[in-house]
Each structure stands twice: as C-alpha cells, then as structure tokens.
CSV table of C-alpha atoms and ligand atoms in Angstrom, one decimal:
chain,number,residue,atom,x,y,z
A,82,MET,CA,-114.1,84.1,-125.0
A,83,PHE,CA,-111.5,85.3,-122.7
A,84,ASP,CA,-112.4,88.6,-121.0
A,85,LEU,CA,-109.6,90.2,-118.9
A,86,GLN,CA,-112.0,92.8,-117.7
A,87,LYS,CA,-114.1,90.1,-116.1
A,88,LEU,CA,-111.1,88.4,-114.6
A,89,VAL,CA,-109.4,91.2,-112.9
A,90,ARG,CA,-110.6,92.2,-109.5
A,91,LYS,CA,-112.9,95.3,-109.4
A,92,ASN,CA,-110.6,97.2,-107.0
A,93,VAL,CA,-107.7,96.7,-109.3
A,94,LEU,CA,-109.6,97.7,-112.5
A,95,ASN,CA,-110.7,100.9,-110.7
A,96,LEU,CA,-107.3,101.6,-109.1
A,97,LYS,CA,-105.4,104.8,-109.7
A,98,PRO,CA,-101.8,103.7,-109.6
A,99,TYR,CA,-99.0,105.6,-107.9
A,100,SER,CA,-97.5,108.2,-110.1
A,101,SER,CA,-93.7,108.5,-109.6
A,102,ALA,CA,-91.8,111.7,-110.2
A,103,ARG,CA,-90.3,109.8,-113.3
A,104,ASP,CA,-93.8,109.1,-114.5
A,105,GLU,CA,-94.9,112.8,-114.3
A,106,PHE,CA,-91.9,114.0,-116.2
A,107,GLN,CA,-90.3,111.9,-118.9
A,108,GLY,CA,-87.5,113.3,-121.0
A,109,GLN,CA,-84.1,114.9,-120.4
A,110,ALA,CA,-83.6,118.0,-118.2
A,111,SER,CA,-80.5,119.6,-116.6
A,112,VAL,CA,-81.9,120.1,-113.2
A,113,TYR,CA,-84.0,117.5,-111.3
A,114,LEU,CA,-85.6,118.8,-108.2
A,115,ASP,CA,-88.8,116.6,-108.4
A,116,ALA,CA,-88.0,113.4,-106.4
A,117,ASN,CA,-86.5,114.5,-103.0
A,118,GLU,CA,-83.2,112.7,-104.0
A,119,ASN,CA,-79.9,113.6,-102.6
A,120,PRO,CA,-78.4,115.9,-105.3
A,121,PHE,CA,-74.7,114.9,-104.6
A,122,GLU,CA,-73.5,112.2,-107.0
A,123,THR,CA,-72.9,108.7,-105.5
A,124,GLY,CA,-73.6,106.8,-108.6
A,125,TYR,CA,-76.8,105.7,-106.8
A,126,ASN,CA,-78.5,108.9,-105.6
A,127,ARG,CA,-81.1,108.9,-108.3
A,128,TYR,CA,-84.2,106.5,-108.4
A,129,PRO,CA,-84.0,103.8,-111.0
A,130,ASP,CA,-86.1,103.6,-114.1
A,131,PRO,CA,-89.5,102.4,-112.9
A,132,HIS,CA,-90.2,100.8,-116.2
A,133,GLN,CA,-86.8,99.3,-117.0
A,134,VAL,CA,-87.1,100.5,-120.6
A,135,GLU,CA,-83.4,99.7,-121.7
A,136,LEU,CA,-83.5,96.2,-120.1
A,137,LYS,CA,-86.8,95.3,-121.6
A,138,LYS,CA,-85.6,96.5,-125.1
A,139,LYS,CA,-82.6,94.1,-124.9
A,140,LEU,CA,-84.6,91.2,-123.6
A,141,GLY,CA,-87.2,91.9,-126.1
A,142,HIS,CA,-84.7,91.6,-128.8
A,143,ILE,CA,-83.3,88.4,-127.4
A,144,LYS,CA,-86.7,86.7,-126.9
A,145,LYS,CA,-88.3,88.2,-130.1
A,146,VAL,CA,-91.1,90.0,-128.3
A,147,ASN,CA,-92.2,93.7,-127.8
A,148,PRO,CA,-91.2,95.3,-124.6
A,149,GLU,CA,-94.9,96.0,-123.9
A,150,ASN,CA,-95.3,92.3,-123.5
A,151,ILE,CA,-92.7,92.1,-120.8
A,152,PHE,CA,-93.0,92.6,-117.0
A,153,LEU,CA,-89.9,92.4,-114.9
A,154,GLY,CA,-90.2,91.5,-111.2
A,155,ASN,CA,-88.1,91.0,-108.0
A,156,GLY,CA,-87.6,87.4,-108.9
A,157,SER,CA,-90.4,85.3,-110.3
A,158,ASP,CA,-91.9,85.5,-106.8
A,159,GLU,CA,-93.2,89.0,-107.6
A,160,PRO,CA,-95.1,88.3,-110.8
A,161,ILE,CA,-96.5,85.1,-109.2
A,162,ASP,CA,-97.7,87.2,-106.2
A,163,LEU,CA,-99.1,90.0,-108.4
A,164,LEU,CA,-101.1,87.6,-110.5
A,165,PHE,CA,-102.9,86.5,-107.4
A,166,ARG,CA,-103.4,90.1,-106.2
A,167,ALA,CA,-104.7,91.1,-109.7
A,168,CYS,CA,-107.1,88.2,-110.3
A,169,CYS,CA,-108.1,86.4,-107.1
A,170,GLU,CA,-110.6,87.8,-104.5
A,171,PRO,CA,-109.3,86.5,-101.2
A,172,GLY,CA,-111.6,84.0,-99.6
A,173,ILE,CA,-113.7,83.7,-102.7
A,174,ASP,CA,-111.7,82.7,-105.8
A,175,ASN,CA,-109.5,79.6,-106.3
A,176,VAL,CA,-106.6,78.4,-108.4
A,177,VAL,CA,-105.5,75.1,-109.7
A,178,ILE,CA,-102.0,73.8,-109.1
A,179,PRO,CA,-101.3,70.2,-110.3
A,180,GLN,CA,-98.7,68.6,-107.9
A,181,PRO,CA,-95.9,67.9,-107.5
A,182,THR,CA,-94.5,71.3,-108.6
A,183,TYR,CA,-92.7,74.4,-107.5
A,184,GLY,CA,-93.8,75.3,-103.9
A,185,MET,CA,-94.0,79.0,-104.3
A,186,TYR,CA,-97.5,79.0,-106.2
A,187,THR,CA,-99.0,77.4,-103.0
A,188,VAL,CA,-97.3,79.8,-100.6
A,189,SER,CA,-98.4,82.8,-102.7
A,190,ALA,CA,-102.0,81.5,-102.7
A,191,ASN,CA,-101.9,80.9,-98.9
A,192,ILE,CA,-100.5,84.5,-98.4
A,193,ASN,CA,-103.3,85.9,-100.4
A,194,ASN,CA,-105.9,83.7,-98.8
A,195,VAL,CA,-106.9,82.1,-102.2
A,196,ALA,CA,-108.1,78.5,-102.1
A,197,ILE,CA,-106.1,75.8,-103.9
A,198,LYS,CA,-107.6,73.0,-105.9
A,199,THR,CA,-104.9,70.4,-105.6
A,200,ILE,CA,-104.8,67.8,-108.2
A,201,ASN,CA,-101.9,65.6,-109.3
A,202,LEU,CA,-99.9,65.4,-112.4
A,203,THR,CA,-100.0,61.9,-114.1
A,204,ASN,CA,-97.4,59.2,-113.1
A,205,GLN,CA,-95.4,60.5,-115.9
A,206,PHE,CA,-95.5,64.0,-114.4
A,207,ASP,CA,-97.5,65.3,-117.3
A,208,VAL,CA,-100.7,67.4,-117.0
A,209,ASP,CA,-104.0,65.6,-117.0
A,210,VAL,CA,-106.2,67.8,-119.3
A,211,GLU,CA,-109.5,66.3,-118.4
A,212,GLN,CA,-109.0,66.4,-114.7
A,213,THR,CA,-107.5,69.9,-114.7
A,214,LEU,CA,-110.5,71.4,-116.6
A,215,THR,CA,-113.2,69.5,-114.7
A,216,THR,CA,-111.6,70.6,-111.5
A,217,CYS,CA,-112.1,74.3,-112.4
A,218,ASP,CA,-115.3,76.1,-111.3
A,219,THR,CA,-116.6,79.6,-112.1
A,220,ASN,CA,-114.3,81.1,-109.3
A,221,THR,CA,-111.1,79.4,-110.7
A,222,LYS,CA,-108.9,82.3,-111.9
A,223,LEU,CA,-105.5,80.8,-112.4
A,224,ILE,CA,-103.9,77.5,-113.4
A,225,PHE,CA,-100.3,77.1,-112.7
A,226,LEU,CA,-98.3,74.8,-115.0
A,227,CYS,CA,-94.5,74.4,-114.7
A,228,SER,CA,-92.6,73.2,-117.7
A,229,PRO,CA,-90.0,71.8,-117.4
A,230,ASN,CA,-91.5,70.9,-114.1
A,231,ASN,CA,-89.7,71.2,-110.7
A,232,PRO,CA,-89.0,68.8,-109.1
A,233,SER,CA,-89.5,66.2,-111.9
A,234,GLY,CA,-87.5,67.9,-114.6
A,235,ASN,CA,-89.7,67.0,-117.6
A,236,LEU,CA,-91.4,69.3,-120.1
A,237,LEU,CA,-95.2,69.0,-120.1
A,238,THR,CA,-96.7,68.0,-123.5
A,239,GLN,CA,-97.3,71.2,-125.5
A,240,SER,CA,-100.5,70.1,-127.0
A,241,ARG,CA,-102.0,69.4,-123.5
A,242,ILE,CA,-101.1,72.9,-122.3
A,243,GLU,CA,-102.7,74.3,-125.5
A,244,LYS,CA,-105.9,72.4,-125.0
A,245,ILE,CA,-106.1,74.0,-121.5
A,246,LEU,CA,-105.3,77.5,-122.8
A,247,SER,CA,-108.2,77.0,-125.4
A,248,GLU,CA,-110.7,75.8,-122.9
A,249,PHE,CA,-110.0,77.6,-119.6
A,250,LYS,CA,-111.5,81.2,-119.2
A,251,GLY,CA,-108.9,82.3,-116.7
A,252,LEU,CA,-105.1,82.7,-117.0
A,253,VAL,CA,-102.8,79.8,-117.6
A,254,ILE,CA,-99.4,80.6,-116.2
A,255,VAL,CA,-96.6,78.4,-117.8
A,256,ASP,CA,-93.5,78.6,-115.6
A,257,GLU,CA,-90.4,78.1,-117.9
A,258,ALA,CA,-87.6,78.8,-115.3
A,259,TYR,CA,-85.8,75.9,-116.9
A,260,ILE,CA,-86.5,76.6,-120.5
A,261,ASP,CA,-82.9,77.4,-121.4
A,262,PHE,CA,-81.9,73.8,-120.7
A,263,THR,CA,-84.2,72.5,-123.4
A,264,ASP,CA,-83.8,72.9,-127.1
A,265,TYR,CA,-87.3,74.1,-127.4
A,266,ASN,CA,-88.7,77.6,-127.8
A,267,GLY,CA,-91.4,77.2,-125.2
A,268,PHE,CA,-94.6,79.2,-125.2
A,269,VAL,CA,-93.4,82.8,-125.7
A,270,PRO,CA,-93.9,82.5,-129.5
A,271,LEU,CA,-97.6,81.6,-128.8
A,272,LEU,CA,-98.5,84.8,-126.9
A,273,ASN,CA,-100.4,86.1,-129.9
A,274,ARG,CA,-102.4,83.0,-130.2
A,275,TYR,CA,-103.6,82.9,-126.5
A,276,PRO,CA,-104.8,86.0,-124.8
A,277,ASN,CA,-104.9,84.1,-121.5
A,278,LEU,CA,-101.3,82.9,-121.5
A,279,VAL,CA,-98.7,84.1,-119.1
A,280,VAL,CA,-95.1,82.8,-119.4
A,281,LEU,CA,-92.6,83.1,-116.5
A,282,GLN,CA,-88.9,82.9,-117.0
A,283,THR,CA,-86.0,84.1,-114.9
A,284,LEU,CA,-82.4,85.1,-114.9
A,285,SER,CA,-81.9,82.9,-111.7
A,286,LYS,CA,-81.0,79.6,-113.4
A,287,ALA,CA,-79.2,79.5,-116.8
A,288,TRP,CA,-78.1,83.1,-116.7
A,289,GLY,CA,-76.4,82.6,-113.4
A,290,LEU,CA,-77.9,85.6,-111.7
A,291,ALA,CA,-80.0,84.2,-108.8
A,292,ALA,CA,-78.5,86.9,-106.5
A,293,ILE,CA,-79.9,89.9,-108.4
A,294,ARG,CA,-83.6,88.7,-108.3
A,295,LEU,CA,-84.8,89.3,-111.8
A,296,GLY,CA,-87.9,87.4,-112.9
A,297,ILE,CA,-89.5,87.9,-116.2
A,298,CYS,CA,-93.2,87.7,-117.1
A,299,PHE,CA,-94.4,87.6,-120.8
A,300,ALA,CA,-98.1,88.2,-121.5
A,301,SER,CA,-100.5,90.3,-123.6
A,302,LYS,CA,-100.0,94.0,-123.4
A,303,GLU,CA,-103.3,94.2,-121.5
A,304,ILE,CA,-102.1,91.8,-118.8
A,305,ILE,CA,-98.7,93.5,-118.5
A,306,GLN,CA,-100.5,96.8,-118.0
A,307,VAL,CA,-102.4,95.3,-115.1
A,308,LEU,CA,-99.3,94.1,-113.4
A,309,ASN,CA,-97.6,97.5,-113.9
A,310,LYS,CA,-100.5,99.1,-112.3
A,311,ILE,CA,-100.1,97.2,-109.0
A,312,LYS,CA,-96.3,96.7,-108.7
A,313,ALA,CA,-94.2,98.8,-106.3
A,314,PRO,CA,-93.0,101.8,-108.4
A,315,TYR,CA,-89.3,101.1,-108.3
A,316,ASN,CA,-89.4,97.3,-108.0
A,317,ILE,CA,-86.2,96.6,-109.9
A,318,SER,CA,-83.0,98.2,-108.3
A,319,LEU,CA,-80.5,100.1,-110.5
A,320,LEU,CA,-77.9,97.5,-109.4
A,321,SER,CA,-80.1,94.6,-110.7
A,322,GLN,CA,-81.0,96.5,-113.9
A,323,LYS,CA,-77.3,97.2,-114.6
A,324,VAL,CA,-76.0,93.6,-113.8
A,325,ALA,CA,-78.9,92.1,-115.9
A,326,SER,CA,-78.2,94.4,-118.9
A,327,GLU,CA,-74.5,93.5,-118.9
A,328,ALA,CA,-75.3,89.8,-118.7
A,329,LEU,CA,-77.7,90.0,-121.6
A,330,ASP,CA,-74.9,91.3,-123.7
A,331,LYS,CA,-73.1,88.0,-123.0
A,332,GLU,CA,-75.6,85.5,-124.2
A,333,THR,CA,-72.7,83.2,-125.7
A,334,GLU,CA,-71.4,82.8,-122.1
A,335,LYS,CA,-74.8,81.7,-120.9
A,336,ASN,CA,-75.1,79.2,-123.9
A,337,LYS,CA,-71.7,77.8,-123.0
A,338,TRP,CA,-72.7,77.2,-119.4
A,339,VAL,CA,-75.9,75.6,-120.5
A,340,LYS,CA,-74.1,73.3,-123.0
A,341,GLN,CA,-71.7,72.2,-120.3
A,342,ILE,CA,-74.5,71.7,-117.7
A,343,ILE,CA,-76.5,69.5,-120.2
A,344,GLU,CA,-73.3,67.4,-120.9
A,345,GLU,CA,-72.8,67.0,-117.1
A,346,ARG,CA,-76.4,66.1,-116.6
A,347,SER,CA,-76.0,63.1,-119.0
A,348,LYS,CA,-72.8,62.0,-117.3
A,349,LEU,CA,-74.4,62.2,-113.9
A,350,GLN,CA,-77.4,60.3,-115.1
A,351,VAL,CA,-75.2,57.5,-116.2
A,352,GLU,CA,-73.1,57.5,-113.1
A,353,LEU,CA,-76.2,57.5,-110.9
A,354,GLN,CA,-77.8,54.7,-112.7
A,355,LYS,CA,-74.7,52.5,-111.9
A,356,LEU,CA,-75.3,52.7,-108.2
A,357,LYS,CA,-77.0,49.8,-106.6
A,358,THR,CA,-79.3,51.9,-104.4
A,359,VAL,CA,-80.5,54.0,-107.3
A,360,GLN,CA,-83.8,52.7,-108.5
A,361,HIS,CA,-84.6,55.2,-111.1
A,362,VAL,CA,-83.2,58.5,-112.6
A,363,TYR,CA,-86.0,60.5,-114.2
A,364,PRO,CA,-85.4,62.0,-117.7
A,365,SER,CA,-84.7,65.7,-117.3
A,366,ASP,CA,-85.0,68.8,-119.5
A,367,ALA,CA,-83.7,71.0,-116.7
A,368,ASN,CA,-80.4,71.5,-114.6
A,369,PHE,CA,-81.3,68.9,-112.1
A,370,LEU,CA,-82.2,65.2,-111.9
A,371,LEU,CA,-84.9,63.5,-109.8
A,372,VAL,CA,-83.6,60.3,-108.4
A,373,LYS,CA,-85.4,57.5,-106.8
A,374,ILE,CA,-83.2,55.9,-104.3
A,375,SER,CA,-83.4,53.4,-101.5
A,376,ALA,CA,-84.0,55.1,-98.0
A,377,ALA,CA,-83.8,58.6,-99.6
A,378,ALA,CA,-84.3,60.5,-96.3
A,379,LYS,CA,-81.3,58.6,-94.8
A,380,VAL,CA,-79.2,59.0,-97.8
A,381,TYR,CA,-80.0,62.8,-97.6
A,382,GLN,CA,-78.8,62.9,-94.0
A,383,LYS,CA,-75.6,61.1,-94.7
A,384,LEU,CA,-74.7,63.3,-97.6
A,385,VAL,CA,-75.3,66.4,-95.4
A,386,GLU,CA,-72.8,64.8,-92.8
A,387,ARG,CA,-70.4,64.6,-95.7
A,388,GLY,CA,-70.9,68.3,-96.7
A,389,VAL,CA,-73.0,67.5,-99.8
A,390,ILE,CA,-76.4,69.1,-99.9
A,391,VAL,CA,-79.2,67.9,-102.2
A,392,ARG,CA,-82.9,68.3,-101.9
A,393,ASP,CA,-85.0,65.7,-100.1
A,394,ARG,CA,-88.3,65.4,-101.9
A,395,SER,CA,-89.2,62.1,-100.4
A,396,ASN,CA,-92.3,63.6,-98.7
A,397,VAL,CA,-93.7,65.1,-101.8
A,398,VAL,CA,-96.5,63.4,-103.7
A,399,LEU,CA,-95.5,61.0,-106.5
A,400,CYS,CA,-91.9,61.5,-105.3
A,401,ASP,CA,-91.6,58.7,-102.8
A,402,ASN,CA,-87.9,58.1,-101.9
A,403,CYS,CA,-86.8,60.8,-104.3
A,404,LEU,CA,-83.9,63.3,-104.1
A,405,ARG,CA,-83.6,66.3,-106.4
A,406,ILE,CA,-80.0,66.8,-107.3
A,407,THR,CA,-78.8,69.9,-109.1
A,408,VAL,CA,-76.2,69.5,-111.7
A,409,GLY,CA,-73.0,71.1,-110.5
A,410,THR,CA,-69.5,71.7,-111.9
A,411,PRO,CA,-67.7,68.4,-113.0
A,412,THR,CA,-65.8,68.5,-109.6
A,413,GLU,CA,-68.9,68.9,-107.5
A,414,ASN,CA,-70.6,66.1,-109.5
A,415,GLN,CA,-67.6,63.7,-108.9
A,416,ILE,CA,-67.7,64.5,-105.2
A,417,LEU,CA,-71.4,63.7,-105.2
A,418,ILE,CA,-70.9,60.3,-106.9
A,419,ARG,CA,-67.9,59.5,-104.7
A,420,GLU,CA,-69.9,60.2,-101.5
A,421,LEU,CA,-73.0,58.3,-102.8
A,422,SER,CA,-70.7,55.3,-103.7
A,423,ALA,CA,-69.2,55.3,-100.3
A,424,LEU,CA,-72.5,55.0,-98.3
B,97,PLP,C1,-86.0,78.4,-109.5
B,97,PLP,C2,-87.4,78.6,-110.0
B,97,PLP,C3,-87.9,79.8,-110.3
B,97,PLP,C4,-87.0,81.1,-110.1
B,97,PLP,O1,-87.5,81.9,-109.2
B,97,PLP,P1,-86.9,83.4,-109.0
B,97,PLP,O2,-87.7,84.0,-108.1
B,97,PLP,O3,-86.9,84.0,-110.3
B,97,PLP,O4,-85.4,83.1,-108.6
B,97,PLP,C5,-89.2,80.0,-110.8
B,97,PLP,N1,-89.9,78.9,-111.0
B,97,PLP,C6,-89.4,77.6,-110.8
B,97,PLP,C7,-90.3,76.5,-111.1
B,97,PLP,C8,-88.2,77.4,-110.2
B,97,PLP,O5,-87.8,76.2,-109.9
C-alpha cells in the first residue's frame, strides 16, 4: 500500500508553513492594512493570490480535474524541485531516472544532494519495467518518466507506466510537457486510480507561454497539500497569472497552433528523410524530431555558422550522432532543410 505519510520527510510533515496576510484574512474588505503594501494604486501594488484560485478553476475546467488536485509552479522546474525537497532526505534517499531524458531531473537531484540510480530506456526509448523496479531499493522515493520523452519524442507505453505505478511504493512522476501534441489524454484521467501518480504539464510548449514560467502539477489532494506547504508564498506573479488566465480562454488558438505544428512535423520528417546524410528520423509525438545524421556534431557547428540553431544530442546515451530539431514555422523549417541540403 502507498503511504504518503511514510514517504514525506519528517521535517516537512512537522513543518508549520508560512502564513501570509492573504492566508490570515480571506474575503472582501474595503481597507487592507495587513501586508505592508504600498497603498497607492499602480496596478501591481498588491500581492498576488498565493493559491491562484481563479487560474486553477479555469485549468481544472479544461483538464476535468478539481482545483485541489492542481499545483502551479514557476515553470515545471519548481514542482520538480519541490518533489525532491518533500520526499528525499539529502545524502540518504535516491531516485530513478531512466536515460536519455530531460536533464532537469538530474540537476534537481544534484542540487538536493539526492543520489540517482541511472538506468537506460530500451533501444526503442520505452521504459523497461523489470529493470526499473529491480533497480529500486527501500530508499528510492521517486521515479521520473517523461512521456512523450525528451529528446526521443515518443510516448512511453501506458501499460508499462501503469505497472510501475502499481508496484512502486514511492511517487511516479509522469512528465507530459508535450502531451498536447499527441491525440491521447495522458495520465491525468488516472489520478483517482493511482495515489502515487504525479503528472507534470506546462504552458511553455503548446500554449506558447514559455516566458511566463507556468508549470502545472496534477496529483492527489494530499500530495498537492504537501507541495503547497513548502512552496514560496507568492510563487506565481500577478503578471503570469493574468497572462495564463487570458490564454486559457483561447484554447482554440492553442489547438490551431498544435494542428499546424503536427502538420509541419510530418513534412519536416519527409524532407529530412530525403537527405543523404540522414540515417534515421525517429517517430515523434512531440513538437521536435530526433534525427540520426552522419557527423552530427559537425553538422551542428555548420548550422550554427549559418544562423540555424538545433540541439546537439550526440553525446547523450542512445543518441549517437543525433540532433534534436524543434518544429518551427513553415519558413523556418524550409531554411533548415535548405541549409542542411547545402552542407
Ligand atoms: C520543456 C520541458 C518542460 C517545461 O519546463 P518549464 O519549466 O515548464 O518551462 C518540462 N519537461 C520537459 C520534459 C520538457 O522538455
């Protein structure tokens, strides 16, 4: 049985969180003299809502989850870091991060002095259930799975993730930063089935809002309460809350971008496969393509000289001679193909 009380660090369980002025008085008043704010109106003189109630309501409506199952962070980076701080005793506990994947889990583990049990994904970039589970010991608190995976672009097999969710006693974090580019609902609908499931999403990719830093974490009410306890009181600025809220009213615009990016992804895939130097274009459920190409590091440098920047992943495990190429606008993609053809 999954026991959150056992998983969370003692100091976090016993912590008395900071109580902001807006926590101590909730409701409407005519005179606010409780937060040492500047009383003169600038549009920004008041502290923002520490619990982002309006934003969570809107997001909950779109994602069909209760606001109490949502945590909002300063990018996905924040919930990733908070999960370490909530569950992992520095120097004692460890986490499992199947490679190759998003680099931030490893950085966050290192910052928090938490050991990493590094195993690989399969050659198909899927998760190896047996190996993942046998790698865990009694101090393994978190398993990070990225689906669609960065940098490979594929979805992990759902039944494999579910098997890990059923067997593992710690938290399984499924990072769905690219879920909007698939025609699949992902793991949010399974929150009620798995008390140890944490799903990460973000407004940085499909929603076109990387600049405002808005990461989303879905989990049980109990897990969300733990994250709320240890976050900075006003972690989402008023500016970010406003811009996010306006964007969520325009979901059709996001869907149009997604449709176009997926179409461009198919075209780009076809064009790349025509190039003699390209050995393989991996299938992608995301807004980028992993491309195996002769002398990848050299190709990367030559593209840089021509003003086209892609990501060199050739030093990453299982990604020998691979570049990760984000799908751009039609014009940008044509320039990429033109420059690659000219090499
Ligand atoms: C881009 C990306 C994110 C987004 O991070 P933010 O901090 O929300 O911008 C999260 N996870 C993965 C795997 C990504 O590739």
